[in-house]
Structures are given as C-alpha cells and as structure tokens.
PDB file of C-alpha atoms in Angstrom:
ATOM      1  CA  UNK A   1     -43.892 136.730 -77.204  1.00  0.00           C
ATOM      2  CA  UNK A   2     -44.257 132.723 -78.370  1.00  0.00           C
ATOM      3  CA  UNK A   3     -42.336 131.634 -81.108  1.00  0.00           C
ATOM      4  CA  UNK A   4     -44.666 129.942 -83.896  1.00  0.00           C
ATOM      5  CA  UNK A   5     -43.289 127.523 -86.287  1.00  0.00           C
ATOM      6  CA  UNK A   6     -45.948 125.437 -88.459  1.00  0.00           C
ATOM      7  CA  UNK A   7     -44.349 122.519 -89.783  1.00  0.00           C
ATOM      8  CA  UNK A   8     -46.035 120.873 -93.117  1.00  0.00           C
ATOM      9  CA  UNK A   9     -44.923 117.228 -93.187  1.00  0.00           C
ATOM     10  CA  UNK A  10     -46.423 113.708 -94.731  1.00  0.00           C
ATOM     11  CA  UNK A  11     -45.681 111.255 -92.541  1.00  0.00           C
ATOM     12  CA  UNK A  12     -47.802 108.226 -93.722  1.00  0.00           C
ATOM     13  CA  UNK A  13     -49.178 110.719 -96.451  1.00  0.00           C
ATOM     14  CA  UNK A  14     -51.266 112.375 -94.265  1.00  0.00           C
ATOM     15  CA  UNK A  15     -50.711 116.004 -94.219  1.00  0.00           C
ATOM     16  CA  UNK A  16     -49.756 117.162 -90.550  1.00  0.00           C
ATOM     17  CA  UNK A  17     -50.115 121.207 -89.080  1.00  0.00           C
ATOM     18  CA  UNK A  18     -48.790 121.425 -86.440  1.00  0.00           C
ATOM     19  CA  UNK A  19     -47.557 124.582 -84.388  1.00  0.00           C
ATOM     20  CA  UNK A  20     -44.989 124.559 -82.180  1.00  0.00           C
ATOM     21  CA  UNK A  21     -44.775 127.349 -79.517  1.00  0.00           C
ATOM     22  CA  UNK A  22     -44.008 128.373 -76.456  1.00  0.00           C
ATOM     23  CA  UNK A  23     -46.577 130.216 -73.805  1.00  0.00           C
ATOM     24  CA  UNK A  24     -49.488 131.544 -76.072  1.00  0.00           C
ATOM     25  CA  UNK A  25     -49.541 135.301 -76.344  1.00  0.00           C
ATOM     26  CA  UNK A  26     -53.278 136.335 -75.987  1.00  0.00           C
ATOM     27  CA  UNK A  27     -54.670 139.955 -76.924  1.00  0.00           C
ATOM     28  CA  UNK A  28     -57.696 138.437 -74.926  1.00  0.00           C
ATOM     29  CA  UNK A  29     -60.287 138.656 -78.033  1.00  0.00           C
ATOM     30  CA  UNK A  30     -62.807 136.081 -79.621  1.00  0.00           C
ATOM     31  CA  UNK A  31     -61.783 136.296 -83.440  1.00  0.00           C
ATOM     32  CA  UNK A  32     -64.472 135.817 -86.444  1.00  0.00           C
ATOM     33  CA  UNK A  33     -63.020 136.208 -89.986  1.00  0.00           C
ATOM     34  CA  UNK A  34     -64.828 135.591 -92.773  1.00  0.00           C
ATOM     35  CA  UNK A  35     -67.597 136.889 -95.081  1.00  0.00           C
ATOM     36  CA  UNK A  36     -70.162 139.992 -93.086  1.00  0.00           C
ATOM     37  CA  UNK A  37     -73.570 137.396 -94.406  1.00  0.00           C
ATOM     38  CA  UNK A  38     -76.226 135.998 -93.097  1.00  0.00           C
ATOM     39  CA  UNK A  39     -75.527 132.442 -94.480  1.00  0.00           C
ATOM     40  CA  UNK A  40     -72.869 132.783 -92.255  1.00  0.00           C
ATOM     41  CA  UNK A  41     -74.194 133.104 -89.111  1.00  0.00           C
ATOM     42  CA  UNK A  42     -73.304 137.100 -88.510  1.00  0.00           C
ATOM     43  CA  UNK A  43     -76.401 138.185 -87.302  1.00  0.00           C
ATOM     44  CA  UNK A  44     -76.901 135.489 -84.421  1.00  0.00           C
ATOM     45  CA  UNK A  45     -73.519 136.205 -83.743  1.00  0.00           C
ATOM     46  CA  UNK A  46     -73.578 140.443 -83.317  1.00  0.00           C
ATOM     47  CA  UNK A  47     -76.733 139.835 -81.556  1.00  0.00           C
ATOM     48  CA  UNK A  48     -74.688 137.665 -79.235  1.00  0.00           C
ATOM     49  CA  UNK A  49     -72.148 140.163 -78.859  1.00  0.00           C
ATOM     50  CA  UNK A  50     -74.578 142.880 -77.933  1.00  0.00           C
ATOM     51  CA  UNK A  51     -75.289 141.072 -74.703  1.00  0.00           C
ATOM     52  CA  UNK A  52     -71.727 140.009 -73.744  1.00  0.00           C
ATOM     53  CA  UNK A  53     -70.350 143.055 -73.027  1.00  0.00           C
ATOM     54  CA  UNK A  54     -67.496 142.127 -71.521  1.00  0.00           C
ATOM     55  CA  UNK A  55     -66.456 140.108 -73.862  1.00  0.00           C
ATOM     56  CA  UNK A  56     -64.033 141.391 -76.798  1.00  0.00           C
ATOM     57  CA  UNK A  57     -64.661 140.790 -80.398  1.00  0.00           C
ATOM     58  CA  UNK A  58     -62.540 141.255 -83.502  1.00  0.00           C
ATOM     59  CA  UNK A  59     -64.112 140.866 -86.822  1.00  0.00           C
ATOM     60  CA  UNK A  60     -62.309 140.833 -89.811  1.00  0.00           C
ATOM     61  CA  UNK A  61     -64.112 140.403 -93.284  1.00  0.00           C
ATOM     62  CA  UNK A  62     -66.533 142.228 -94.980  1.00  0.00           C
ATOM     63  CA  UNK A  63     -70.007 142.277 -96.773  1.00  0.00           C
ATOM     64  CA  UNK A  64     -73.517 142.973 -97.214  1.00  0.00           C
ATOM     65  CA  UNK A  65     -74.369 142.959 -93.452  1.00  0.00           C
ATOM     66  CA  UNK A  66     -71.268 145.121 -92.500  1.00  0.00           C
ATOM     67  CA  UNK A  67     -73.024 147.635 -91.266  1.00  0.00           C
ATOM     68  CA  UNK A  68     -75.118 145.507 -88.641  1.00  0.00           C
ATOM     69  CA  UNK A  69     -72.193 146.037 -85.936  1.00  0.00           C
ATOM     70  CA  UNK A  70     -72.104 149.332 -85.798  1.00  0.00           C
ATOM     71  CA  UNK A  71     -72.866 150.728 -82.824  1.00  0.00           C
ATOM     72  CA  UNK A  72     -71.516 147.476 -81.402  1.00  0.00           C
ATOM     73  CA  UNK A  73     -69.147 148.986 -78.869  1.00  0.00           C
ATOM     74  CA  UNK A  74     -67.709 145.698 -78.094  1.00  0.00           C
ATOM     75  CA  UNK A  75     -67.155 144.772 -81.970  1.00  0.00           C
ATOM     76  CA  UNK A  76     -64.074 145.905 -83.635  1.00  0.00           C
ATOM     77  CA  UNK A  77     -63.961 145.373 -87.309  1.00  0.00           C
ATOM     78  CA  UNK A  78     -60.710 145.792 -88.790  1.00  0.00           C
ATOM     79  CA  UNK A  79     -61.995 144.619 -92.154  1.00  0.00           C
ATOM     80  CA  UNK A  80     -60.760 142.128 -94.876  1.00  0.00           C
ATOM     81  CA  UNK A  81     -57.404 141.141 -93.903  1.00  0.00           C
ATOM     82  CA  UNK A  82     -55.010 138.817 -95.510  1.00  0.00           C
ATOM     83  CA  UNK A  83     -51.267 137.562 -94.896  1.00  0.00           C
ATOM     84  CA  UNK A  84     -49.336 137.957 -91.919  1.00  0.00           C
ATOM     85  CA  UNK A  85     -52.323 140.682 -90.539  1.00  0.00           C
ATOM     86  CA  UNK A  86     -54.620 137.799 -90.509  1.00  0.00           C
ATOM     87  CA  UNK A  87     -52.125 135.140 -89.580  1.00  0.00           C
ATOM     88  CA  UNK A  88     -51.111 137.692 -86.447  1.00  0.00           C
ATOM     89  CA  UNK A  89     -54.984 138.059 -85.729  1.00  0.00           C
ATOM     90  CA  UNK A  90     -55.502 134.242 -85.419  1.00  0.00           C
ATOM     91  CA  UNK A  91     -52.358 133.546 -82.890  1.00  0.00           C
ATOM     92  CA  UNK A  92     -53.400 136.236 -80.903  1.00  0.00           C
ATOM     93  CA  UNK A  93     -57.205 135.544 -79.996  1.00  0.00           C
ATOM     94  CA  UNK A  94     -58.135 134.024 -77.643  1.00  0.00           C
ATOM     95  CA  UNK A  95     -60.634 131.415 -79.654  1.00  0.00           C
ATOM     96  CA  UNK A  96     -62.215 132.102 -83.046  1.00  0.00           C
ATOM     97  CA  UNK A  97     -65.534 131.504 -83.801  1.00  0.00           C
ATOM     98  CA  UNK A  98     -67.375 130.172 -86.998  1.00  0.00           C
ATOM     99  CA  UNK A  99     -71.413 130.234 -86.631  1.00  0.00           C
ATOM    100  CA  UNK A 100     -72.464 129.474 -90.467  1.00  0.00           C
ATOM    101  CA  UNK A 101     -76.125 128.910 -91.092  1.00  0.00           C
ATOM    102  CA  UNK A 102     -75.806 127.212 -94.047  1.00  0.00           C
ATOM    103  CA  UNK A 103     -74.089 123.791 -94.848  1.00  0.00           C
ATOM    104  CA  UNK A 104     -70.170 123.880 -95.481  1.00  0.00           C
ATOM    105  CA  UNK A 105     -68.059 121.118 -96.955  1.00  0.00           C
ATOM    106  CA  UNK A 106     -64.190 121.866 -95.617  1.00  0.00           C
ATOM    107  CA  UNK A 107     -64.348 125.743 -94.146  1.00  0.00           C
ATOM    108  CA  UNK A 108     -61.014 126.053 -94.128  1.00  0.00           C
ATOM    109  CA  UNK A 109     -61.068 129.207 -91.395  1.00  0.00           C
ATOM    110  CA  UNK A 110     -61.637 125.960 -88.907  1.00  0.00           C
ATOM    111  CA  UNK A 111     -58.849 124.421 -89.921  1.00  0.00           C
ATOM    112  CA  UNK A 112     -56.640 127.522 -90.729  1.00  0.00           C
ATOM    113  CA  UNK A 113     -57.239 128.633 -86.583  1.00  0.00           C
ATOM    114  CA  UNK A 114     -56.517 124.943 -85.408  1.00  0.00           C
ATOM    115  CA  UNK A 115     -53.512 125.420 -87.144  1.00  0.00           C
ATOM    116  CA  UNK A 116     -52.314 128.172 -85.320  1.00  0.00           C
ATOM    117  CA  UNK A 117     -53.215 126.763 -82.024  1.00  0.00           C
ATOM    118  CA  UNK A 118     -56.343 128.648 -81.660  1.00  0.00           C
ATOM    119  CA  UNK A 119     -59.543 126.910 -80.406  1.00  0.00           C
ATOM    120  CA  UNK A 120     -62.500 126.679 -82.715  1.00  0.00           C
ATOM    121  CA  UNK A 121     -66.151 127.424 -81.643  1.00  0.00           C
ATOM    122  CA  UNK A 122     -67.830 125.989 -84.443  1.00  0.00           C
ATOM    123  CA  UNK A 123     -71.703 125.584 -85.407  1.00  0.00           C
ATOM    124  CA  UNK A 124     -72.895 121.862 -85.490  1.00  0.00           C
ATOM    125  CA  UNK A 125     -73.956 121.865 -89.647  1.00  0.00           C
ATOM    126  CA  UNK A 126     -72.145 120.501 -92.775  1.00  0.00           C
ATOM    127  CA  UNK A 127     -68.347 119.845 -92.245  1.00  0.00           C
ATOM    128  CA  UNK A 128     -67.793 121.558 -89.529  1.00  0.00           C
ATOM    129  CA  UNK A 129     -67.847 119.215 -86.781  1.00  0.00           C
ATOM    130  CA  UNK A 130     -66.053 116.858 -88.705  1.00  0.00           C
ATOM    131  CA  UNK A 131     -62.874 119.482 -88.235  1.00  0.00           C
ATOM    132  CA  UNK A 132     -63.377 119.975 -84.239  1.00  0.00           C
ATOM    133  CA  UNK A 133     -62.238 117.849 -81.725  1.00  0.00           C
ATOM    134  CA  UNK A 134     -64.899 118.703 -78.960  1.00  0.00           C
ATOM    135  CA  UNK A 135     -63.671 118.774 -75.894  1.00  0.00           C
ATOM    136  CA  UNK A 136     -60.034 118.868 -77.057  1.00  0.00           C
ATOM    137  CA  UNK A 137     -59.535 121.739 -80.383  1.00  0.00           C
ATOM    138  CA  UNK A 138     -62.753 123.626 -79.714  1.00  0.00           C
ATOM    139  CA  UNK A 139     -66.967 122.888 -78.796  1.00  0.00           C
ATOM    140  CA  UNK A 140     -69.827 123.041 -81.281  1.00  0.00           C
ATOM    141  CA  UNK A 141     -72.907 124.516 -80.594  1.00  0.00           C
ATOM    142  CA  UNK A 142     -76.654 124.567 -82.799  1.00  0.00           C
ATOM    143  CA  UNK A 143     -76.328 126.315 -85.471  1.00  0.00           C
ATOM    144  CA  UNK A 144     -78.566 129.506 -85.342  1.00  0.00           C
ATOM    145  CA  UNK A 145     -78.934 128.654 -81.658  1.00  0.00           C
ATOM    146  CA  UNK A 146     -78.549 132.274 -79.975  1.00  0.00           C
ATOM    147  CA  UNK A 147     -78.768 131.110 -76.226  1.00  0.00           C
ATOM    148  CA  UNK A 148     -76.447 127.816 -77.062  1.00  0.00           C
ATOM    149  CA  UNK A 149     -74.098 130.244 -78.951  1.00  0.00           C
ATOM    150  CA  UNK A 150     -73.986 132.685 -75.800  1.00  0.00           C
ATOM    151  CA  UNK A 151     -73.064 130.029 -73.207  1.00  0.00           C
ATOM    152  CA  UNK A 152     -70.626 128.275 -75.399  1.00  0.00           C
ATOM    153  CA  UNK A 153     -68.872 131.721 -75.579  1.00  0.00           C
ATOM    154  CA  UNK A 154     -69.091 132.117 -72.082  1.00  0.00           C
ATOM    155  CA  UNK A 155     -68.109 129.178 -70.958  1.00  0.00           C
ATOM    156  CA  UNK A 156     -64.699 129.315 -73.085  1.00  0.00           C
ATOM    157  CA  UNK A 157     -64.430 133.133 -72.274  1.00  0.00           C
ATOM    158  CA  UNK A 158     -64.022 132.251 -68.546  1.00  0.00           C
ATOM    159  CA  UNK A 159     -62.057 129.420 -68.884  1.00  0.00           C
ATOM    160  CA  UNK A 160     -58.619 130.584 -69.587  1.00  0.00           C
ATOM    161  CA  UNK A 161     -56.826 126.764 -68.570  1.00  0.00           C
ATOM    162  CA  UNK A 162     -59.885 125.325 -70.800  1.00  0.00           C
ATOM    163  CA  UNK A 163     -58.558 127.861 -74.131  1.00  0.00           C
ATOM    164  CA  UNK A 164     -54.669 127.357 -73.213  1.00  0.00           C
ATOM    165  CA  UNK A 165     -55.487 122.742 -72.984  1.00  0.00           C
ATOM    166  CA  UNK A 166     -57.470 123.286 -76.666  1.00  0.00           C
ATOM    167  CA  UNK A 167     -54.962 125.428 -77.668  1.00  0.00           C
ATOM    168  CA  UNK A 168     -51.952 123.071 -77.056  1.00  0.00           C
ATOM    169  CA  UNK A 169     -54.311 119.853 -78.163  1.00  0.00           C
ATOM    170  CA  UNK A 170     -54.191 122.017 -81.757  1.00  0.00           C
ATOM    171  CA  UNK A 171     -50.712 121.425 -82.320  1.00  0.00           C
ATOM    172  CA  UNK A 172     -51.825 117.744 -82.363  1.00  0.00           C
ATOM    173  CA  UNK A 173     -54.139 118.520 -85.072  1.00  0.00           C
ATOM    174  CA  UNK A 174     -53.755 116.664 -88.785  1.00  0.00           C
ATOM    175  CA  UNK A 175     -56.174 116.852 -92.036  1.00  0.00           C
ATOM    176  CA  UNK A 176     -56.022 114.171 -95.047  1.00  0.00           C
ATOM    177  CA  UNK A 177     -54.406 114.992 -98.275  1.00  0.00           C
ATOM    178  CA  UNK A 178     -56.561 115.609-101.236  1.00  0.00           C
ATOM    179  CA  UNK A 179     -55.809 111.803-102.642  1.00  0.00           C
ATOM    180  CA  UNK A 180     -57.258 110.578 -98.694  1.00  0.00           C
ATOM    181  CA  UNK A 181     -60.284 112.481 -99.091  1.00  0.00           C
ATOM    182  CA  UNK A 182     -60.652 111.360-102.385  1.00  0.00           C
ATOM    183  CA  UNK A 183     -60.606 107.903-101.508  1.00  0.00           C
ATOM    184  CA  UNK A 184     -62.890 108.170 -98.633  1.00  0.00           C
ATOM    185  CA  UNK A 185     -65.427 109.596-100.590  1.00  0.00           C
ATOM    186  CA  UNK A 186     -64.965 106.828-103.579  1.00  0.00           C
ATOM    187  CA  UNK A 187     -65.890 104.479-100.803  1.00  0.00           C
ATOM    188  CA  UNK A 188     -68.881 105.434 -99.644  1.00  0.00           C
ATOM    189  CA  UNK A 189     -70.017 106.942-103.020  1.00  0.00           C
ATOM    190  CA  UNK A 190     -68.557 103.793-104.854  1.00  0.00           C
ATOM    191  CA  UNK A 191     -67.759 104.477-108.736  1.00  0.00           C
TER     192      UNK A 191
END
C-alpha cells in the first residue's frame, strides 16, 4: 500500500498540498461525496451511472434524493462519512467526480481530492474550473450535460496511465491563502 504524507507549507505565503506517495493504491471506483441534491448534479449523475455498468461508483453523502440510486446495482452508497473513512475513500478511487448544477464559489471536495492525489472530474460552472488543471489534475465537462458527463467518465475510466499522470500532477497542486484571495478580489472589485 502507498505511503501518503500531505505536507502544509507557505513558501512565498502561498499555501501548498501536496501528497507525497509512492505507487497509488486503487480500489478501482469513481468517488462522489457530497450532498444526495439536485443542485448538485445527482440526478444527471445516477442517470449516468445506470448506463455505465461497468463502471464502479461509491457515493458517500446523503439527502433528499437518496433514494434515487436504489436499485442502482452499480452505486454503492456508504453514506455520510467523515475523518479518516472519507480521507481512505478519496486515496483509494480511482477519480472523484463533482457535477453541481448550480454555481459554487471554492467547493472544497475539488480541492480536498486534488489533495490526495485524486483526479477531479468537475462540471464547467462557478469556481470549479478555476480549481482543475484540465488536462493535468482532472477534465471539466457541461454542467447538466448527460452525454458530455458519460464520455468524460469513460474516457478517464479507460485510461488508467491518463488517472495515474493527473494523479501524480496533484501533488503539484497549490491554493492561495485567505489574505491572497482577499487581495485578488479587492482588485478587481476595488474598495
């Protein structure tokens, strides 16, 4: 099994993740954690699922649209998890996948799974492309965009040397500080 260290550091006073491992350990899954809603993309993405059968899914969350994957025999949700159970769910997949609907500032799942070394499928809307490096931490694909969403999947599903190159390209990754953001913001908002 790889050996995961995330080091926190502030060179330059950035704030650098960074994950340091050896051969990734894959339970050969496509993770989505979050909120069961339909702001969040779930439904485009169970219907998805129904039609990529051989594809494995892991869900872990819950909410008001919980009950839309049952039946899903490729869907297993092991519910809300938190702590090492998440942290161990993230390492392991394969990619994780964040289809939101609705426009988000900073999700930090994107960031949390880039973190970890795990590739990011992301929908194009609010901040989340501004987290993925496509074509090095993860692709994007239209939001609410069922066929785009499908191929996307595909394609990374049956690309194991694409997952394992975005996976080590996330060890690279690095966010701004709170007082970085801050400032960009002032500038373009001015005060």
């Amino acid at each position: 099994m790889a050996v995961f260290i995330v080091v926190f550091g502030r060179p330059e006073g950035g704030v650098i993740l960074n994950v340091i491992r050896g051969i990734k350990d894959y339970k050969n899954y496509v993770l989505y954690f979050g909120r069961f809603s339909e702001e969040k993309g779930i439904k485009t993405l169970i219907s998805v699922c129904r039609e990529l059968q051989d594809v494995q899914f892991i869900f872990a969350g819950t909410g008001p649209l919980e009950d839309e994957m049952k039946g899903v025999k490729n869907i297993n949700n092991v519910g809300f998890q938190t702590g090492d159970a998440l942290e161990k769910l993230i390492i392991e997949a394969r990619f994780s996948i964040y289809p939101s609907e609705r426009y988000e500032n900073c999700p930090f799942s994107v960031m949390e799974s880039q973190m970890y070394g795990t590739p990011v499928l992301g929908a194009d809307i609010g901040g989340i492309p501004e987290l993925i490096t496509v074509g090095k931490t993860g692709e994007l694909f239209e939001s609410g965009n069922k066929n785009e969403l499908k191929k996307q999947i595909q394609k990374l599903w049956e690309d194991m040397a694409l997952t394992d190159a975005y996976s080590n390209n996330c060890m690279y990754i690095s966010f701004d500080t709170v007082e970085q953001y801050y400032q960009k913001i002032m500038r373009i908002y001015g005060s």
